Amino acid sequence: MVNKTLKWPIQQIKVPDVWAHPTTSFLLSGDAAHAMLPYMALGASMAVEDAAALAECLSFITRKHDIHKALKLFQDIRIPRVKHVHEASVLHGTILHFPDGPAQQARDAAMRAEVEGKHFVESPNQWSDPTMQVWCYSYDVVEEVRREWAKRNR
């Protein structure tokens, strides 16, 4: 009964290496800095982490000069993590969408234990891979900001 369909492309951007303007007059964050494919389901989480990290970085400002230091810290902490999540999302999209054939069959075989509810220690399914879960969900961006600020300002 569908007479017409509309192809709606999923978009991403290359994560820029700089998010803060040198004058500190503006800062990119969230999707403006790192729109990504949905295959890790972490795009919104990255935006929330950005907000928490930025709030913590800004909490250390006691004089105007500290703004530059705070925004540099924000970028130094956020950009590498976001790039890693971005890359993981692209990779997971590739893994999830293998065409029928040897790569798809190898992926399915590697996921057999988890699909059958058995114990497994790794999986090409990054949503359930234990190592990826720890990396994604045990991360404390506020603690990382505090630790790095203290290290830089001893």
mmCIF file of C-alpha atoms in Angstrom:
data_model
loop_
_atom_site.group_PDB
_atom_site.id
_atom_site.type_symbol
_atom_site.label_atom_id
_atom_site.label_comp_id
_atom_site.label_asym_id
_atom_site.label_seq_id
_atom_site.Cartn_x
_atom_site.Cartn_y
_atom_site.Cartn_z
ATOM 1 C CA MET A 1 0.000 0.000 0.000
ATOM 2 C CA VAL A 2 3.072 2.244 0.049
ATOM 3 C CA ASN A 3 3.074 4.347 -3.074
ATOM 4 C CA LYS A 4 6.240 6.299 -2.410
ATOM 5 C CA THR A 5 9.266 6.086 -0.147
ATOM 6 C CA LEU A 6 11.810 8.651 0.867
ATOM 7 C CA LYS A 7 15.428 7.738 1.393
ATOM 8 C CA TRP A 8 16.604 9.499 4.535
ATOM 9 C CA PRO A 9 20.395 9.370 4.760
ATOM 10 C CA ILE A 10 22.183 9.053 8.069
ATOM 11 C CA GLN A 11 24.786 11.796 8.369
ATOM 12 C CA GLN A 12 27.987 12.207 10.298
ATOM 13 C CA ILE A 13 30.770 14.753 10.361
ATOM 14 C CA LYS A 14 34.511 14.460 10.663
ATOM 15 C CA VAL A 15 35.268 15.352 14.277
ATOM 16 C CA PRO A 16 37.274 18.598 14.170
ATOM 17 C CA ASP A 17 40.581 18.862 16.020
ATOM 18 C CA VAL A 18 39.608 22.216 17.571
ATOM 19 C CA TRP A 19 36.250 23.043 19.147
ATOM 20 C CA ALA A 20 37.011 26.352 20.878
ATOM 21 C CA HIS A 21 37.614 29.596 19.016
ATOM 22 C CA PRO A 22 41.017 31.084 19.950
ATOM 23 C CA THR A 23 39.268 34.155 21.380
ATOM 24 C CA THR A 24 37.105 31.847 23.540
ATOM 25 C CA SER A 25 34.088 33.642 22.082
ATOM 26 C CA PHE A 26 32.425 30.366 21.179
ATOM 27 C CA LEU A 27 32.770 26.632 21.616
ATOM 28 C CA LEU A 28 31.370 23.699 19.684
ATOM 29 C CA SER A 29 29.947 20.751 21.557
ATOM 30 C CA GLY A 30 27.388 18.001 21.092
ATOM 31 C CA ASP A 31 26.326 17.271 17.513
ATOM 32 C CA ALA A 32 27.794 20.575 16.333
ATOM 33 C CA ALA A 33 31.220 19.155 17.170
ATOM 34 C CA HIS A 34 30.655 15.460 16.638
ATOM 35 C CA ALA A 35 27.495 14.343 14.863
ATOM 36 C CA MET A 36 27.944 10.609 14.480
ATOM 37 C CA LEU A 37 26.291 7.534 13.127
ATOM 38 C CA PRO A 38 23.876 5.834 15.549
ATOM 39 C CA TYR A 39 25.512 2.406 15.598
ATOM 40 C CA MET A 40 26.946 2.703 19.106
ATOM 41 C CA ALA A 41 23.867 4.564 20.382
ATOM 42 C CA LEU A 42 26.191 7.001 22.182
ATOM 43 C CA GLY A 43 25.681 10.283 20.331
ATOM 44 C CA ALA A 44 23.466 11.798 23.011
ATOM 45 C CA SER A 45 25.721 10.392 25.723
ATOM 46 C CA MET A 46 28.674 12.196 24.184
ATOM 47 C CA ALA A 47 26.706 15.457 24.326
ATOM 48 C CA VAL A 48 25.874 14.846 28.005
ATOM 49 C CA GLU A 49 29.528 14.077 28.708
ATOM 50 C CA ASP A 50 30.441 17.321 26.912
ATOM 51 C CA ALA A 51 28.084 19.264 29.169
ATOM 52 C CA ALA A 52 29.409 17.642 32.349
ATOM 53 C CA ALA A 53 33.023 18.148 31.275
ATOM 54 C CA LEU A 54 32.445 21.765 30.294
ATOM 55 C CA ALA A 55 30.648 22.540 33.547
ATOM 56 C CA GLU A 56 33.507 21.027 35.524
ATOM 57 C CA CYS A 57 36.165 22.833 33.477
ATOM 58 C CA LEU A 58 34.379 26.160 33.905
ATOM 59 C CA SER A 59 34.046 25.595 37.657
ATOM 60 C CA PHE A 60 37.819 26.036 37.989
ATOM 61 C CA ILE A 61 37.845 29.530 36.503
ATOM 62 C CA THR A 62 38.808 32.180 39.042
ATOM 63 C CA ARG A 63 40.179 34.795 36.658
ATOM 64 C CA LYS A 64 39.821 35.648 32.981
ATOM 65 C CA HIS A 65 43.080 33.920 32.017
ATOM 66 C CA ASP A 66 41.684 30.609 33.270
ATOM 67 C CA ILE A 67 39.077 30.533 30.474
ATOM 68 C CA HIS A 68 41.735 29.573 27.917
ATOM 69 C CA LYS A 69 43.119 26.889 30.224
ATOM 70 C CA ALA A 70 39.640 25.530 30.942
ATOM 71 C CA LEU A 71 38.665 25.305 27.264
ATOM 72 C CA LYS A 72 41.998 23.719 26.347
ATOM 73 C CA LEU A 73 41.445 21.112 29.045
ATOM 74 C CA PHE A 74 37.905 20.515 27.778
ATOM 75 C CA GLN A 75 39.170 19.907 24.228
ATOM 76 C CA ASP A 76 42.117 17.788 25.357
ATOM 77 C CA ILE A 77 39.812 15.472 27.278
ATOM 78 C CA ARG A 78 36.774 15.387 25.015
ATOM 79 C CA ILE A 79 38.183 15.244 21.498
ATOM 80 C CA PRO A 80 40.131 11.954 21.824
ATOM 81 C CA ARG A 81 37.231 10.159 23.518
ATOM 82 C CA VAL A 82 34.660 11.442 21.033
ATOM 83 C CA LYS A 83 36.879 10.470 18.110
ATOM 84 C CA HIS A 84 37.205 6.975 19.547
ATOM 85 C CA VAL A 85 33.420 6.634 19.973
ATOM 86 C CA HIS A 86 32.916 8.050 16.476
ATOM 87 C CA GLU A 87 35.298 5.450 15.011
ATOM 88 C CA ALA A 88 33.638 2.678 17.025
ATOM 89 C CA SER A 89 30.256 3.729 15.679
ATOM 90 C CA VAL A 90 31.448 3.596 12.069
ATOM 91 C CA LEU A 91 33.061 0.195 12.670
ATOM 92 C CA HIS A 92 29.995 -1.203 14.402
ATOM 93 C CA GLY A 93 27.785 -0.028 11.542
ATOM 94 C CA THR A 94 30.041 -1.913 9.146
ATOM 95 C CA ILE A 95 29.950 -5.039 11.312
ATOM 96 C CA LEU A 96 26.171 -4.928 11.699
ATOM 97 C CA HIS A 97 25.600 -4.511 7.975
ATOM 98 C CA PHE A 98 27.909 -7.092 6.407
ATOM 99 C CA PRO A 99 26.327 -8.449 3.265
ATOM 100 C CA ASP A 100 25.563 -12.156 3.259
ATOM 101 C CA GLY A 101 28.800 -14.051 2.827
ATOM 102 C CA PRO A 102 31.982 -15.066 4.633
ATOM 103 C CA ALA A 103 32.366 -11.915 6.782
ATOM 104 C CA GLN A 104 28.718 -12.073 7.881
ATOM 105 C CA GLN A 105 29.029 -15.804 8.628
ATOM 106 C CA ALA A 106 32.203 -15.252 10.687
ATOM 107 C CA ARG A 107 30.473 -12.445 12.609
ATOM 108 C CA ASP A 108 27.448 -14.635 13.300
ATOM 109 C CA ALA A 109 29.658 -17.516 14.445
ATOM 110 C CA ALA A 110 31.576 -15.175 16.781
ATOM 111 C CA MET A 111 28.253 -14.026 18.285
ATOM 112 C CA ARG A 112 26.760 -17.522 18.648
ATOM 113 C CA ALA A 113 27.497 -17.896 22.369
ATOM 114 C CA GLU A 114 25.855 -14.603 23.331
ATOM 115 C CA VAL A 115 22.853 -15.215 21.078
ATOM 116 C CA GLU A 116 22.385 -18.601 22.772
ATOM 117 C CA GLY A 117 22.657 -17.011 26.227
ATOM 118 C CA LYS A 118 25.986 -18.657 27.013
ATOM 119 C CA HIS A 119 29.022 -17.090 28.667
ATOM 120 C CA PHE A 120 31.267 -15.077 26.335
ATOM 121 C CA VAL A 121 34.289 -12.843 26.853
ATOM 122 C CA GLU A 122 34.281 -10.887 23.604
ATOM 123 C CA SER A 123 31.883 -10.157 20.799
ATOM 124 C CA PRO A 124 31.857 -8.348 17.477
ATOM 125 C CA ASN A 125 28.582 -6.890 18.756
ATOM 126 C CA GLN A 126 30.059 -3.831 20.445
ATOM 127 C CA TRP A 127 26.861 -3.201 22.411
ATOM 128 C CA SER A 128 27.468 -6.372 24.389
ATOM 129 C CA ASP A 129 31.250 -6.793 24.193
ATOM 130 C CA PRO A 130 32.459 -6.707 27.837
ATOM 131 C CA THR A 131 35.571 -4.634 27.102
ATOM 132 C CA MET A 132 33.615 -2.062 25.113
ATOM 133 C CA GLN A 133 30.924 -1.908 27.799
ATOM 134 C CA VAL A 134 33.479 -1.089 30.479
ATOM 135 C CA TRP A 135 35.110 1.535 28.250
ATOM 136 C CA CYS A 136 31.765 3.142 27.349
ATOM 137 C CA TYR A 137 29.837 2.953 30.588
ATOM 138 C CA SER A 138 32.464 3.113 33.347
ATOM 139 C CA TYR A 139 33.914 6.383 32.123
ATOM 140 C CA ASP A 140 33.675 9.288 34.581
ATOM 141 C CA VAL A 141 34.298 12.490 32.650
ATOM 142 C CA VAL A 142 34.030 14.717 35.735
ATOM 143 C CA GLU A 143 36.689 12.698 37.560
ATOM 144 C CA GLU A 144 38.925 12.819 34.509
ATOM 145 C CA VAL A 145 38.572 16.618 34.301
ATOM 146 C CA ARG A 146 39.376 16.998 38.017
ATOM 147 C CA ARG A 147 42.391 14.701 37.801
ATOM 148 C CA GLU A 148 43.792 16.448 34.707
ATOM 149 C CA TRP A 149 43.158 19.973 36.078
ATOM 150 C CA ALA A 150 45.002 19.075 39.285
ATOM 151 C CA LYS A 151 47.897 17.618 37.311
ATOM 152 C CA ARG A 152 48.202 20.722 35.108
ATOM 153 C CA ASN A 153 47.923 23.192 37.982
ATOM 154 C CA ARG A 154 50.317 21.785 40.575
#
